[in-house]
Amino acid sequence: MQLRNTASRYGLVVVVIHWLVALAVIGLFALGYWMVDLTYYSEWYKTGPDIHRSLGILLLAVMVFRVVWRVVNRSPEALAGHQRWEIVGAHLAHLFLYLLLFVAMISGYLISTADGSSISVFGWFEVPSVTGQIKGMEDTAGVVHYWSTWALVVLAGIHAVGALKHHFVDRDETLKRMIGH
């Protein structure tokens, strides 16, 4: 498998990033959902959010790279058997997946830096606050983060069901192209 996309296949870079992002979204959503019920005395009260923030910042870097890669490396053409509505729907779904990913990550960043503090990424480096202290930002960003992550997970689920439909019902190459076949 080559690094770059071809007219008919996704390249290794896109395939690896796709599955890393999918795993990260599932993991971050599960961790975030679990963290809601942590009490102050839980040993995970500080560790869980630290891991969540660190993974979120790393995911943001991966997604920025993904967008740049997508601009310089065109996606494969739609398969011949796809209907126009499927092609348009897929483009809209991808657009909204990207949008929701960035909204979730930026709102998460704003929650974490609302008090003016930076984010330590696994102790490797710090991401500073660019907003300082803005009254009410944490609450507003929290609402945006909550709803954007739920919308992201629902849309990702629809995306996965669509891929399975192409594989098992239509019996086309859509899913195979994203697993590197």
PDB file of N, CA and C in Angstrom, residues 35-81:
ATOM      1  N   MET A  35     -16.016  10.053  33.243  1.00  0.00           N
ATOM      2  CA  MET A  35     -15.496  11.084  34.145  1.00  0.00           C
ATOM      3  C   MET A  35     -16.599  11.886  34.822  1.00  0.00           C
ATOM      4  N   VAL A  36     -17.743  11.984  34.192  1.00  0.00           N
ATOM      5  CA  VAL A  36     -18.837  12.787  34.735  1.00  0.00           C
ATOM      6  C   VAL A  36     -19.210  12.340  36.146  1.00  0.00           C
ATOM      7  N   ASP A  37     -19.107  11.061  36.422  1.00  0.00           N
ATOM      8  CA  ASP A  37     -19.509  10.539  37.729  1.00  0.00           C
ATOM      9  C   ASP A  37     -18.371  10.418  38.731  1.00  0.00           C
ATOM     10  N   LEU A  38     -17.174  10.882  38.379  1.00  0.00           N
ATOM     11  CA  LEU A  38     -16.063  10.799  39.326  1.00  0.00           C
ATOM     12  C   LEU A  38     -16.288  11.765  40.483  1.00  0.00           C
ATOM     13  N   THR A  39     -15.982  11.303  41.671  1.00  0.00           N
ATOM     14  CA  THR A  39     -16.075  12.172  42.839  1.00  0.00           C
ATOM     15  C   THR A  39     -14.705  12.765  43.133  1.00  0.00           C
ATOM     16  N   TYR A  40     -14.702  13.806  43.924  1.00  0.00           N
ATOM     17  CA  TYR A  40     -13.459  14.499  44.260  1.00  0.00           C
ATOM     18  C   TYR A  40     -12.432  13.555  44.883  1.00  0.00           C
ATOM     19  N   TYR A  41     -12.886  12.553  45.586  1.00  0.00           N
ATOM     20  CA  TYR A  41     -11.974  11.647  46.288  1.00  0.00           C
ATOM     21  C   TYR A  41     -11.543  10.450  45.449  1.00  0.00           C
ATOM     22  N   SER A  42     -12.027  10.355  44.244  1.00  0.00           N
ATOM     23  CA  SER A  42     -11.609   9.270  43.363  1.00  0.00           C
ATOM     24  C   SER A  42     -10.159   9.489  42.947  1.00  0.00           C
ATOM     25  N   GLU A  43      -9.398   8.399  42.871  1.00  0.00           N
ATOM     26  CA  GLU A  43      -8.005   8.514  42.424  1.00  0.00           C
ATOM     27  C   GLU A  43      -7.926   8.955  40.962  1.00  0.00           C
ATOM     28  N   TRP A  44      -9.020   8.826  40.219  1.00  0.00           N
ATOM     29  CA  TRP A  44      -9.056   9.214  38.809  1.00  0.00           C
ATOM     30  C   TRP A  44      -9.582  10.631  38.598  1.00  0.00           C
ATOM     31  N   TYR A  45      -9.940  11.331  39.683  1.00  0.00           N
ATOM     32  CA  TYR A  45     -10.538  12.664  39.570  1.00  0.00           C
ATOM     33  C   TYR A  45      -9.643  13.635  38.799  1.00  0.00           C
ATOM     34  N   LYS A  46      -8.350  13.561  39.004  1.00  0.00           N
ATOM     35  CA  LYS A  46      -7.405  14.409  38.277  1.00  0.00           C
ATOM     36  C   LYS A  46      -6.820  13.679  37.071  1.00  0.00           C
ATOM     37  N   THR A  47      -6.534  12.394  37.213  1.00  0.00           N
ATOM     38  CA  THR A  47      -5.873  11.632  36.148  1.00  0.00           C
ATOM     39  C   THR A  47      -6.759  11.479  34.916  1.00  0.00           C
ATOM     40  N   GLY A  48      -8.035  11.164  35.106  1.00  0.00           N
ATOM     41  CA  GLY A  48      -8.949  10.988  33.973  1.00  0.00           C
ATOM     42  C   GLY A  48      -9.010  12.218  33.083  1.00  0.00           C
ATOM     43  N   PRO A  49      -9.296  13.390  33.658  1.00  0.00           N
ATOM     44  CA  PRO A  49      -9.310  14.599  32.830  1.00  0.00           C
ATOM     45  C   PRO A  49      -7.950  14.930  32.203  1.00  0.00           C
ATOM     46  N   ASP A  50      -6.852  14.659  32.921  1.00  0.00           N
ATOM     47  CA  ASP A  50      -5.520  14.905  32.342  1.00  0.00           C
ATOM     48  C   ASP A  50      -5.311  14.063  31.085  1.00  0.00           C
ATOM     49  N   ILE A  51      -5.689  12.799  31.147  1.00  0.00           N
ATOM     50  CA  ILE A  51      -5.568  11.908  29.984  1.00  0.00           C
ATOM     51  C   ILE A  51      -6.492  12.393  28.866  1.00  0.00           C
ATOM     52  N   HIS A  52      -7.722  12.747  29.233  1.00  0.00           N
ATOM     53  CA  HIS A  52      -8.714  13.214  28.260  1.00  0.00           C
ATOM     54  C   HIS A  52      -8.206  14.457  27.522  1.00  0.00           C
ATOM     55  N   ARG A  53      -7.697  15.426  28.278  1.00  0.00           N
ATOM     56  CA  ARG A  53      -7.178  16.658  27.665  1.00  0.00           C
ATOM     57  C   ARG A  53      -5.973  16.368  26.778  1.00  0.00           C
ATOM     58  N   SER A  54      -5.056  15.538  27.265  1.00  0.00           N
ATOM     59  CA  SER A  54      -3.848  15.222  26.489  1.00  0.00           C
ATOM     60  C   SER A  54      -4.200  14.545  25.174  1.00  0.00           C
ATOM     61  N   LEU A  55      -5.079  13.558  25.228  1.00  0.00           N
ATOM     62  CA  LEU A  55      -5.490  12.873  23.996  1.00  0.00           C
ATOM     63  C   LEU A  55      -6.237  13.817  23.061  1.00  0.00           C
ATOM     64  N   GLY A  56      -7.040  14.703  23.635  1.00  0.00           N
ATOM     65  CA  GLY A  56      -7.762  15.677  22.817  1.00  0.00           C
ATOM     66  C   GLY A  56      -6.826  16.614  22.069  1.00  0.00           C
ATOM     67  N   ILE A  57      -5.776  17.075  22.726  1.00  0.00           N
ATOM     68  CA  ILE A  57      -4.798  17.957  22.069  1.00  0.00           C
ATOM     69  C   ILE A  57      -4.058  17.199  20.976  1.00  0.00           C
ATOM     70  N   LEU A  58      -3.662  15.953  21.252  1.00  0.00           N
ATOM     71  CA  LEU A  58      -2.986  15.152  20.229  1.00  0.00           C
ATOM     72  C   LEU A  58      -3.912  14.888  19.043  1.00  0.00           C
ATOM     73  N   LEU A  59      -5.186  14.629  19.327  1.00  0.00           N
ATOM     74  CA  LEU A  59      -6.162  14.426  18.256  1.00  0.00           C
ATOM     75  C   LEU A  59      -6.311  15.694  17.415  1.00  0.00           C
ATOM     76  N   LEU A  60      -6.286  16.848  18.062  1.00  0.00           N
ATOM     77  CA  LEU A  60      -6.367  18.110  17.321  1.00  0.00           C
ATOM     78  C   LEU A  60      -5.198  18.233  16.342  1.00  0.00           C
ATOM     79  N   ALA A  61      -3.999  17.882  16.793  1.00  0.00           N
ATOM     80  CA  ALA A  61      -2.825  17.938  15.910  1.00  0.00           C
ATOM     81  C   ALA A  61      -2.980  16.969  14.736  1.00  0.00           C
ATOM     82  N   VAL A  62      -3.472  15.768  15.018  1.00  0.00           N
ATOM     83  CA  VAL A  62      -3.685  14.773  13.957  1.00  0.00           C
ATOM     84  C   VAL A  62      -4.718  15.285  12.957  1.00  0.00           C
ATOM     85  N   MET A  63      -5.785  15.897  13.454  1.00  0.00           N
ATOM     86  CA  MET A  63      -6.833  16.387  12.554  1.00  0.00           C
ATOM     87  C   MET A  63      -6.370  17.580  11.715  1.00  0.00           C
ATOM     88  N   VAL A  64      -5.536  18.435  12.274  1.00  0.00           N
ATOM     89  CA  VAL A  64      -4.986  19.530  11.467  1.00  0.00           C
ATOM     90  C   VAL A  64      -4.142  18.937  10.341  1.00  0.00           C
ATOM     91  N   PHE A  65      -3.310  17.943  10.676  1.00  0.00           N
ATOM     92  CA  PHE A  65      -2.521  17.259   9.644  1.00  0.00           C
ATOM     93  C   PHE A  65      -3.443  16.610   8.613  1.00  0.00           C
ATOM     94  N   ARG A  66      -4.521  15.983   9.073  1.00  0.00           N
ATOM     95  CA  ARG A  66      -5.463  15.304   8.176  1.00  0.00           C
ATOM     96  C   ARG A  66      -6.088  16.278   7.183  1.00  0.00           C
ATOM     97  N   VAL A  67      -6.459  17.455   7.659  1.00  0.00           N
ATOM     98  CA  VAL A  67      -7.057  18.454   6.764  1.00  0.00           C
ATOM     99  C   VAL A  67      -6.031  18.911   5.728  1.00  0.00           C
ATOM    100  N   VAL A  68      -4.807  19.180   6.161  1.00  0.00           N
ATOM    101  CA  VAL A  68      -3.751  19.576   5.218  1.00  0.00           C
ATOM    102  C   VAL A  68      -3.512  18.459   4.210  1.00  0.00           C
ATOM    103  N   TRP A  69      -3.442  17.212   4.700  1.00  0.00           N
ATOM    104  CA  TRP A  69      -3.219  16.065   3.810  1.00  0.00           C
ATOM    105  C   TRP A  69      -4.351  15.942   2.793  1.00  0.00           C
ATOM    106  N   ARG A  70      -5.564  16.189   3.240  1.00  0.00           N
ATOM    107  CA  ARG A  70      -6.718  16.089   2.335  1.00  0.00           C
ATOM    108  C   ARG A  70      -6.659  17.157   1.240  1.00  0.00           C
ATOM    109  N   VAL A  71      -6.153  18.333   1.578  1.00  0.00           N
ATOM    110  CA  VAL A  71      -6.033  19.409   0.591  1.00  0.00           C
ATOM    111  C   VAL A  71      -4.986  19.060  -0.461  1.00  0.00           C
ATOM    112  N   VAL A  72      -3.864  18.492  -0.036  1.00  0.00           N
ATOM    113  CA  VAL A  72      -2.772  18.208  -0.983  1.00  0.00           C
ATOM    114  C   VAL A  72      -2.859  16.815  -1.598  1.00  0.00           C
ATOM    115  N   ASN A  73      -3.779  15.998  -1.123  1.00  0.00           N
ATOM    116  CA  ASN A  73      -3.885  14.616  -1.587  1.00  0.00           C
ATOM    117  C   ASN A  73      -5.365  14.281  -1.775  1.00  0.00           C
ATOM    118  N   ARG A  74      -5.835  14.331  -2.987  1.00  0.00           N
ATOM    119  CA  ARG A  74      -7.261  14.137  -3.278  1.00  0.00           C
ATOM    120  C   ARG A  74      -7.764  12.771  -2.833  1.00  0.00           C
ATOM    121  N   SER A  75      -9.034  12.732  -2.489  1.00  0.00           N
ATOM    122  CA  SER A  75      -9.683  11.469  -2.130  1.00  0.00           C
ATOM    123  C   SER A  75      -9.947  10.659  -3.393  1.00  0.00           C
ATOM    124  N   PRO A  76     -10.048   9.341  -3.252  1.00  0.00           N
ATOM    125  CA  PRO A  76     -10.401   8.513  -4.416  1.00  0.00           C
ATOM    126  C   PRO A  76     -11.777   8.905  -4.956  1.00  0.00           C
ATOM    127  N   GLU A  77     -11.991   8.595  -6.211  1.00  0.00           N
ATOM    128  CA  GLU A  77     -13.281   8.880  -6.834  1.00  0.00           C
ATOM    129  C   GLU A  77     -14.351   7.954  -6.258  1.00  0.00           C
ATOM    130  N   ALA A  78     -15.589   8.412  -6.285  1.00  0.00           N
ATOM    131  CA  ALA A  78     -16.704   7.577  -5.834  1.00  0.00           C
ATOM    132  C   ALA A  78     -16.806   6.352  -6.735  1.00  0.00           C
ATOM    133  N   LEU A  79     -17.252   5.263  -6.158  1.00  0.00           N
ATOM    134  CA  LEU A  79     -17.423   4.042  -6.944  1.00  0.00           C
ATOM    135  C   LEU A  79     -18.542   4.226  -7.962  1.00  0.00           C
ATOM    136  N   ALA A  80     -18.418   3.554  -9.083  1.00  0.00           N
ATOM    137  CA  ALA A  80     -19.361   3.713 -10.194  1.00  0.00           C
ATOM    138  C   ALA A  80     -20.803   3.402  -9.800  1.00  0.00           C
ATOM    139  N   GLY A  81     -21.026   2.454  -8.913  1.00  0.00           N
ATOM    140  CA  GLY A  81     -22.376   2.052  -8.553  1.00  0.00           C
ATOM    141  C   GLY A  81     -23.069   2.955  -7.551  1.00  0.00           C
TER     142      GLY A  81
END
